[in-house]
GROMACS .gro file of C-alpha atoms in nm:
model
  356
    1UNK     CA    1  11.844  10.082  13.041
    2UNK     CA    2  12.197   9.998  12.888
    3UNK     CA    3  12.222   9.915  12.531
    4UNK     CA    4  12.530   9.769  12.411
    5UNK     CA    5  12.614   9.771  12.044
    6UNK     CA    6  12.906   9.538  11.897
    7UNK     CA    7  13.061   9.788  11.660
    8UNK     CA    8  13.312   9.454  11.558
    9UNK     CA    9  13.367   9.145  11.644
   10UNK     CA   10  13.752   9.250  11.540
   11UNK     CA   11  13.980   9.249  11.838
   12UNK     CA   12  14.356   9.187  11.875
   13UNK     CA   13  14.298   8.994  12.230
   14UNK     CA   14  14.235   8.642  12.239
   15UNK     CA   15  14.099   8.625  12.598
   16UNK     CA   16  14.013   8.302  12.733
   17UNK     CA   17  13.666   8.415  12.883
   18UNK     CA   18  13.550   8.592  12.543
   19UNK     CA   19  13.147   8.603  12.494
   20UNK     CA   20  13.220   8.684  12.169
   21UNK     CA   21  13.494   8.464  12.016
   22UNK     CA   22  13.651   8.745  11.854
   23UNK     CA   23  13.921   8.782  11.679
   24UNK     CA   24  14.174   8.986  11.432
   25UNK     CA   25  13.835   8.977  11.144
   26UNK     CA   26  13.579   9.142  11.116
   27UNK     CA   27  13.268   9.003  11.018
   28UNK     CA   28  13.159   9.136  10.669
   29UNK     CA   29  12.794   9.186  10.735
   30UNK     CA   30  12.860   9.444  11.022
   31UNK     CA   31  12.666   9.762  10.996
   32UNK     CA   32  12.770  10.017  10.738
   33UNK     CA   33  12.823  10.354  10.938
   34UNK     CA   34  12.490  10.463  10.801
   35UNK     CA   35  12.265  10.153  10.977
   36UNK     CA   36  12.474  10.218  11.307
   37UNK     CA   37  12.341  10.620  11.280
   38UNK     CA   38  12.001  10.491  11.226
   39UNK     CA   39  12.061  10.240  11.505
   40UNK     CA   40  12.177  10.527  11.742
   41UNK     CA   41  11.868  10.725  11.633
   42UNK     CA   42  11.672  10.455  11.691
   43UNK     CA   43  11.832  10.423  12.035
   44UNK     CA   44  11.760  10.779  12.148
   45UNK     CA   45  11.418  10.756  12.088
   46UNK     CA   46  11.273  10.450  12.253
   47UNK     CA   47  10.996  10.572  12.452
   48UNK     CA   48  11.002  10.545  12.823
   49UNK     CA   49  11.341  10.444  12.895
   50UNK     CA   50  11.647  10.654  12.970
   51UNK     CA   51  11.879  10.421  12.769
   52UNK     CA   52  12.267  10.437  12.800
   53UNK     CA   53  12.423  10.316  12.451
   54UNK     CA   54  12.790  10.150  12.519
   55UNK     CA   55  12.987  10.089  12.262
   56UNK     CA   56  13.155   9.734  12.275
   57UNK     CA   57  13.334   9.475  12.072
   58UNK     CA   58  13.538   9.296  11.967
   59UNK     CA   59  13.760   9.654  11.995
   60UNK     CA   60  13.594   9.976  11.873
   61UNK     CA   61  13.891  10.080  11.848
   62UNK     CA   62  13.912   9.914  11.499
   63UNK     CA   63  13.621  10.067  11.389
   64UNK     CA   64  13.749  10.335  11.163
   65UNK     CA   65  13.439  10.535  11.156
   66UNK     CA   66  13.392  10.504  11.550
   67UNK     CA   67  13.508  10.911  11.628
   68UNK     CA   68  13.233  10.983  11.398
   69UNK     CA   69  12.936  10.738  11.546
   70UNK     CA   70  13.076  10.946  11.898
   71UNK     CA   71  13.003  11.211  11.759
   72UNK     CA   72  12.660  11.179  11.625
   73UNK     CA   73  12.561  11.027  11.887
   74UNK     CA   74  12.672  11.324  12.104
   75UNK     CA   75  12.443  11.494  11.823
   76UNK     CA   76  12.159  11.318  11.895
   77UNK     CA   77  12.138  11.348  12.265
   78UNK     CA   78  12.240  10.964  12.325
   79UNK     CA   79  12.421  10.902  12.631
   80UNK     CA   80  12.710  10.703  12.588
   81UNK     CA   81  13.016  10.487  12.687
   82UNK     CA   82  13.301  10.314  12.557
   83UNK     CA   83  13.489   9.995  12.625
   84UNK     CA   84  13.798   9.931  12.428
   85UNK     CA   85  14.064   9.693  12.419
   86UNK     CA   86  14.351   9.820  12.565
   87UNK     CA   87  14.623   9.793  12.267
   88UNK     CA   88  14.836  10.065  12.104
   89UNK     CA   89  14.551  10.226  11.934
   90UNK     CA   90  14.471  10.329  12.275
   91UNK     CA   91  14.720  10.574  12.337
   92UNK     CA   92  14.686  10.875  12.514
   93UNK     CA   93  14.564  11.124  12.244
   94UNK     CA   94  14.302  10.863  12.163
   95UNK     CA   95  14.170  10.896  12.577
   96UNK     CA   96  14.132  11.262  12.516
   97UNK     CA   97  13.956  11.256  12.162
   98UNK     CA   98  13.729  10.984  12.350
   99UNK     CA   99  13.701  11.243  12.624
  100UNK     CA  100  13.624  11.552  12.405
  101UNK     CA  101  13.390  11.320  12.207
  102UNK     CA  102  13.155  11.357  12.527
  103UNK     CA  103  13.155  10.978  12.635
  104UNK     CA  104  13.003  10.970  13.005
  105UNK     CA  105  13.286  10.738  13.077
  106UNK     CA  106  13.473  10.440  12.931
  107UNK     CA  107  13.578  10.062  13.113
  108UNK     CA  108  13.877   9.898  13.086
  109UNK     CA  109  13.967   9.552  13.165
  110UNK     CA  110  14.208   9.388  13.473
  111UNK     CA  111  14.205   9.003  13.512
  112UNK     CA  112  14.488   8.984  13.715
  113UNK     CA  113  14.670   9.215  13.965
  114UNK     CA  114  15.046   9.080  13.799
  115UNK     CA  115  15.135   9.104  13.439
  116UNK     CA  116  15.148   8.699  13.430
  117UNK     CA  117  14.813   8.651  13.547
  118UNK     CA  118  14.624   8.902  13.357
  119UNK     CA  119  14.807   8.882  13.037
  120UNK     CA  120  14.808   8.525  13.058
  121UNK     CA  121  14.375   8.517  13.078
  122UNK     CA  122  14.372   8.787  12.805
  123UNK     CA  123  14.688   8.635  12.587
  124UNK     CA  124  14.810   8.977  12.450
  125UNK     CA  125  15.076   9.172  12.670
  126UNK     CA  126  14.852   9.450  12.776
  127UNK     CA  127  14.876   9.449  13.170
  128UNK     CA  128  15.135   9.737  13.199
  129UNK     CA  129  14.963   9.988  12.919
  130UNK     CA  130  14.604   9.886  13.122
  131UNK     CA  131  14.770  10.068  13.419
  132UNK     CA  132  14.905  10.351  13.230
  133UNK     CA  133  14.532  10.421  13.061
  134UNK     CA  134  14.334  10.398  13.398
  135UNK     CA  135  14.598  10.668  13.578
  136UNK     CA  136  14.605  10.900  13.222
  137UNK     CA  137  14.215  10.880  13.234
  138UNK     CA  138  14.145  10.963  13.538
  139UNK     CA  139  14.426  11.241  13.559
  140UNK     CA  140  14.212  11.386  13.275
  141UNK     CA  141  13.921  11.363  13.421
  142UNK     CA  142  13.780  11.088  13.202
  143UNK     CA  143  13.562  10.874  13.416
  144UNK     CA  144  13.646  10.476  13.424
  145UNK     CA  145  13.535  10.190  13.546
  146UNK     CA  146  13.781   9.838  13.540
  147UNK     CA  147  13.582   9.529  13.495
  148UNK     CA  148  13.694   9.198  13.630
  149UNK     CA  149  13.572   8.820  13.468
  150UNK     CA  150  13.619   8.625  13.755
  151UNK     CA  151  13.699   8.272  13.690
  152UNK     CA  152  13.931   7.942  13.840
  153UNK     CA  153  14.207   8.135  13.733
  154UNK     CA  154  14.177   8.395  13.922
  155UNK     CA  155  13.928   8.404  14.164
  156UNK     CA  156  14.233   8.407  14.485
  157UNK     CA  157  14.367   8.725  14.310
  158UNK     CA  158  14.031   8.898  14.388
  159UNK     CA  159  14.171   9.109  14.729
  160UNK     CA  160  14.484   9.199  14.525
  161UNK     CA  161  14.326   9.333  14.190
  162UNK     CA  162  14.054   9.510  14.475
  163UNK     CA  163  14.386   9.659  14.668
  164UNK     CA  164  14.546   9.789  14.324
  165UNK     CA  165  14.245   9.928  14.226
  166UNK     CA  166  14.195  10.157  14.558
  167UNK     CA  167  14.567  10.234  14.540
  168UNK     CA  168  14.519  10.349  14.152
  169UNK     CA  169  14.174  10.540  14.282
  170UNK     CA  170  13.949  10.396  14.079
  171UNK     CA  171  13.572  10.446  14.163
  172UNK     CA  172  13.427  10.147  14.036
  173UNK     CA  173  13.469   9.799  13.977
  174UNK     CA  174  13.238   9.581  13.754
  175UNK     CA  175  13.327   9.205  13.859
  176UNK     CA  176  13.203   8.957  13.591
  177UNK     CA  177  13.082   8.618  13.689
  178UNK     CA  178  13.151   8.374  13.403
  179UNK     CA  179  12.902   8.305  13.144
  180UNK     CA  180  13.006   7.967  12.945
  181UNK     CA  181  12.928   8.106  12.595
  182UNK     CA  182  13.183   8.212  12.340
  183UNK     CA  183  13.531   8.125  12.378
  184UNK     CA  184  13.409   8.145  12.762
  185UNK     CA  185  13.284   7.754  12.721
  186UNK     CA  186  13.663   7.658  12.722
  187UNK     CA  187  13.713   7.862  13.063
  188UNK     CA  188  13.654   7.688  13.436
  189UNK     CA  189  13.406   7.860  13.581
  190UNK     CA  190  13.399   7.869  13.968
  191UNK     CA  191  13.137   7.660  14.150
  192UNK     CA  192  12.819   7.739  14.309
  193UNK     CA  193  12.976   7.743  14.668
  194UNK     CA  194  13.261   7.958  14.560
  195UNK     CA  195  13.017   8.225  14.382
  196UNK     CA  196  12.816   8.254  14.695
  197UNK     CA  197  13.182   8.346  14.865
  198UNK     CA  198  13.255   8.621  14.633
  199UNK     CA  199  12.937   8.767  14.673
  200UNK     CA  200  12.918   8.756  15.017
  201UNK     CA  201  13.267   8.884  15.011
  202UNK     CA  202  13.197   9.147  14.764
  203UNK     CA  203  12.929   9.270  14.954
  204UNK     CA  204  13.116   9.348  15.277
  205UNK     CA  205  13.316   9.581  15.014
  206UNK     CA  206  13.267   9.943  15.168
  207UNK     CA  207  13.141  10.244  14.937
  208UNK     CA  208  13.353  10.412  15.036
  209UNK     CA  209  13.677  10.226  14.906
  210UNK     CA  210  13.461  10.148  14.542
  211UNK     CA  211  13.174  10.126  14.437
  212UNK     CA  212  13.095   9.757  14.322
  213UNK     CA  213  12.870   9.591  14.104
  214UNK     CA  214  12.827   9.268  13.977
  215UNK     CA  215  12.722   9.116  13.612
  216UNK     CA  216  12.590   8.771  13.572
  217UNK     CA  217  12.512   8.753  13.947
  218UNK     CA  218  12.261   9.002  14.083
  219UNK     CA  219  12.236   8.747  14.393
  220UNK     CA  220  12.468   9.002  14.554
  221UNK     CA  221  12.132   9.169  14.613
  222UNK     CA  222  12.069   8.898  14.851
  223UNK     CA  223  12.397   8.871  15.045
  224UNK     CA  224  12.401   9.246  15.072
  225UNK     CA  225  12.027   9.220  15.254
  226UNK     CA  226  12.128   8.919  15.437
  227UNK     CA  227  12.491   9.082  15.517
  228UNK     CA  228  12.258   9.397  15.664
  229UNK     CA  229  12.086   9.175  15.871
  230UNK     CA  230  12.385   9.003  15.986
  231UNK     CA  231  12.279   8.651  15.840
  232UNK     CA  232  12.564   8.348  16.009
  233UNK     CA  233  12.661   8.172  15.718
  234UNK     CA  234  12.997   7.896  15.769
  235UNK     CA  235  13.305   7.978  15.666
  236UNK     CA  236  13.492   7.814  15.369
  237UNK     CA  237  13.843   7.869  15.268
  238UNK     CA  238  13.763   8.081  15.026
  239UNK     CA  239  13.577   8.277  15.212
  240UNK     CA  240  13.826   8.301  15.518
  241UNK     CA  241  14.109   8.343  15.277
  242UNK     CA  242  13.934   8.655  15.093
  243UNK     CA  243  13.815   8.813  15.462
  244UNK     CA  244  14.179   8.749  15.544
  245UNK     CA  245  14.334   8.929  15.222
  246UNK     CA  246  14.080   9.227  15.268
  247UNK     CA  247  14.107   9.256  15.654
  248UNK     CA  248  14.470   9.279  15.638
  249UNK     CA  249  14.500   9.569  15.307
  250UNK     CA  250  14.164   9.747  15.449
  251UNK     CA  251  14.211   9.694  15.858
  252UNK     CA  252  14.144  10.063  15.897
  253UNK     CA  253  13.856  10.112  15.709
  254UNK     CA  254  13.613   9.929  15.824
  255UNK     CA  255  13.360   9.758  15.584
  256UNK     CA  256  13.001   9.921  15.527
  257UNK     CA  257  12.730   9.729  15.311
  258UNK     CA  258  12.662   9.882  14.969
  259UNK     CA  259  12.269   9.949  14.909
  260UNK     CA  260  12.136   9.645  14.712
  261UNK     CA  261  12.078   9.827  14.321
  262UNK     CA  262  11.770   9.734  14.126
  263UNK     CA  263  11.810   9.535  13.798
  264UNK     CA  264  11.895   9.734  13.474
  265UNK     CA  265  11.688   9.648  13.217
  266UNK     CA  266  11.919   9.533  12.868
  267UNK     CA  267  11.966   9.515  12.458
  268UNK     CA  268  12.248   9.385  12.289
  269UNK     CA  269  12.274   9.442  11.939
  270UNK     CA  270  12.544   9.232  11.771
  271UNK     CA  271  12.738   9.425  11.456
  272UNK     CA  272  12.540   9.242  11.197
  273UNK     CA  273  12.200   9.426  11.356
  274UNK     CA  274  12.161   9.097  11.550
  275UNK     CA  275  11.914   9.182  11.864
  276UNK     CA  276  11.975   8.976  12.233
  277UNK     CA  277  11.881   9.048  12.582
  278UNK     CA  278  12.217   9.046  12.647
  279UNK     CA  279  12.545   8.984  12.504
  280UNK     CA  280  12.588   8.710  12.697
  281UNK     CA  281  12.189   8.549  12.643
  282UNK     CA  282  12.233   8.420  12.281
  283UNK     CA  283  11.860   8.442  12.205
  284UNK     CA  284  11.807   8.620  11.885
  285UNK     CA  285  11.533   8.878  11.946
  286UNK     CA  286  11.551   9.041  11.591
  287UNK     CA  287  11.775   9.214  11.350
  288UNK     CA  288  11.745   9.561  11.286
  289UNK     CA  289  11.759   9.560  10.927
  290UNK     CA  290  11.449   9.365  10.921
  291UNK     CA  291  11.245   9.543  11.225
  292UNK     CA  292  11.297   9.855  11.374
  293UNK     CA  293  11.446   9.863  11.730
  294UNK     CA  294  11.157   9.976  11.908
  295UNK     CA  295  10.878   9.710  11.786
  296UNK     CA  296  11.170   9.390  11.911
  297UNK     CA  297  11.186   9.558  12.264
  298UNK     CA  298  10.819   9.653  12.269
  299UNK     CA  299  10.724   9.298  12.077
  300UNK     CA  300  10.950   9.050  12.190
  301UNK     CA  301  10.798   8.767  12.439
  302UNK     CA  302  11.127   8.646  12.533
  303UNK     CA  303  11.185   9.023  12.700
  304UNK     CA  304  10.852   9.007  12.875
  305UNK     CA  305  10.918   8.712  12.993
  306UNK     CA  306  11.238   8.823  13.189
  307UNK     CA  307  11.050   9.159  13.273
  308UNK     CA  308  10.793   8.961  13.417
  309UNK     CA  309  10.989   8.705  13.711
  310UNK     CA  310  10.720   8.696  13.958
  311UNK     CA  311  10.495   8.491  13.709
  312UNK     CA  312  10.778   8.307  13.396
  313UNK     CA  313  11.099   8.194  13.629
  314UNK     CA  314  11.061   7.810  13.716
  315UNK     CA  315  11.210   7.633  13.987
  316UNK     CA  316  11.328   7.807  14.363
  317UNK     CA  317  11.367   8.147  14.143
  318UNK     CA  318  10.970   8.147  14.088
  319UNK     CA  319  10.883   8.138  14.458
  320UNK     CA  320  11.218   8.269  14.624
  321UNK     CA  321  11.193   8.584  14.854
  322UNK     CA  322  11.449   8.756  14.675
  323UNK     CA  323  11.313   8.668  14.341
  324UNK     CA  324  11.225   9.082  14.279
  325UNK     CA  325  11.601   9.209  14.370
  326UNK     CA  326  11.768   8.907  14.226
  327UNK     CA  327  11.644   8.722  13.982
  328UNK     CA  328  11.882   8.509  13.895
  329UNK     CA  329  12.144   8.503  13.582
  330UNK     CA  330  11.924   8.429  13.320
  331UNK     CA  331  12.243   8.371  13.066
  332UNK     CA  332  12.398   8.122  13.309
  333UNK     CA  333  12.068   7.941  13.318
  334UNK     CA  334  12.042   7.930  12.929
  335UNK     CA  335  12.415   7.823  12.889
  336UNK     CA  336  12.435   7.596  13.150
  337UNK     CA  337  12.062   7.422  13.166
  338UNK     CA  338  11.949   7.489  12.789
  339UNK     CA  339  11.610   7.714  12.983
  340UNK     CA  340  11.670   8.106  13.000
  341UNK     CA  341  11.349   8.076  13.266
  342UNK     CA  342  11.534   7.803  13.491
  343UNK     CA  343  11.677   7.839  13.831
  344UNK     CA  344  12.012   8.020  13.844
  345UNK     CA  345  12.288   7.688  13.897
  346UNK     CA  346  12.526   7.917  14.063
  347UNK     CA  347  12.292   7.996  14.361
  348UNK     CA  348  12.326   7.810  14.683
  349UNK     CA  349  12.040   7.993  14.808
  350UNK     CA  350  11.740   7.776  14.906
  351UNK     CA  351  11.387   7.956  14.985
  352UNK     CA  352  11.109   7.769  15.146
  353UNK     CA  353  10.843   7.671  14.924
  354UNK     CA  354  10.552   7.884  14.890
  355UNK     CA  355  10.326   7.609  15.044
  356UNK     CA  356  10.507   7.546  15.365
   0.00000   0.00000   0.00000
């Protein structure tokens, strides 16, 4: 189980894809360092999960008490990572007092394999620094992961960022799939038919080069079954181009099919104490400061309701074949059809009805 906590909603970025519109303030009702100790508390002891708290934002870096949440949480047992901005708080002493704080690992963001491109999606001149903190990590030994929000913008750099990556030895990459909430409602999303090209193209991805995984589109479960059982599906452009980019950069390696992963159940707690399946599912579960933790994930209908696909999910999703590996984005489905239980709009996949 992953539990992400929004220290701050303070961030010096102004990325174009943001879920959480941040920027340079901080919102005055965000949890004093005491509620965000009982929060972590609260966290280590939910009963029957194994839950692995991130630490998010807007940056965490601006959380002045942040070294000392680490810390505690370190204390308490609580599994953790770390996603920061990359900015000039995140220098290289602050990697190793992350590192010596005992975070499991931290993730870093690359939305473009050139300075213009990324910088220009994030709009802050961080692309060169983002570079220098992935090789200082891992030279450290600091585990990372990069994550990718892929969008209209820059969904042809894909084989490039995926060749910079292997070159800069980075074990895994977390591609994004665009959730229109946020600033994210101003950014082009790709379409349906280009998604189902990424994934299949994603999937082809050997685990041996990186290990991949996807957010906001756990149909690469099914194009990693259907790429198994060597399912024909016609070629687009997109498609050929990205085999093309890959084949030529990866030509040696040949490309194995990554084991489909099971979904990870989630919490997002926003830094007012705000509770949401996710950060990108703007359904208010709770806040914290009114209920504990554990009776909103034990209590909430909304959760069992996603827990439970085989008998809530409407349309294709309720009788699809893959509906127990996949799923479908319930955030896209929310943002995109006003129903968190509807079909998944970026899935081309059609299933045969259950009566036929």
């Amino acid at each position: 189980m992953l539990v992400f906590y929004e220290t701050t909603t303070a961030c010096e970025l102004n990325c174009i894809h943001c879920r959480a519109n941040a920027s340079l303030d901080k919102d005055e009702n965000e949890l004093t360092t005491q509620e965000a100790k009982n929060l972590i508390l609260e966290i280590s002891n939910i009963e029957g999960v194994t839950p692995l708290l991130v630490f998010t934002g807007g940056n965490p870096m601006l959380r002045q008490d942040l070294f000392e949440l680490m810390e505690y949480s370190k204390h308490n047992h609580t599994n953790f990572s770390l996603s920061p901005a990359v900015t000039d708080l995140l220098t290289k002493d602050a990697l190793f007092k992350i590192k010596e704080a005992g975070t499991s690992s931290i993730s870093v963001s690359l939305d473009g394999s050139t300075p213009n491109l990324h910088n220009g999606i994030r709009r802050y001149d961080s692309f060169a620094r983002t570079i220098e903190v992935i090789r200082e990590a891992i030279s450290m030994g600091l585990r990372i992961q990069v994550n990718t929000t892929v969008m209209q913008q820059n969904v042809r750099d894909l084989p490039n960022i995926l060749s910079l990556l292997v070159d800069l030895k980075v074990p895994v990459w977390e591609v994004f799939f665009l959730i229109r909430t946020g600033r994210g409602t101003s950014a082009e999303e790709i379409s349906a038919v280009e998604a189902e090209d990424v994934n299949v193209w994603l999937s082809g991805i050997s685990p041996e080069i990186i290990t991949v995984r996807t957010v906001e589109s756990p149909m690469i479960n099914r194009t990693r079954i259907q790429r198994l059982g060597a399912v024909k599906r016609p070629n687009s452009n997109l498609s050929t181009f990205l085999e093309e980019m890959t084949d030529k950069t990866f030509a040696s390696s040949g490309f194995d099919v990554q084991t489909p992963t099971p979904r990870i159940e989630t919490l997002f707690i926003s830094s007012a104490g705000n509770v949401f399946p996710s950060g990108f599912l703007p359904l208010t579960l709770g806040n914290i400061r009114d209920k504990s933790l554990y009776r909103i994930y034990g209590e909430s209908p909304v959760l069992e309701k996603i827990r439970k696909t085989k008998d809530n999910l409407r349309g294709k999703c309720s009788y699809c074949d893959f509906r127990y590996i996949c799923g479908g984005s319930r955030a896209r489905a929310f943002a995109n059809l006003g129903d968190y239980l509807a079909p998944d709009p970026m899935c081309t996949y059609n299933p045969a009805p259950l009566n036929q």
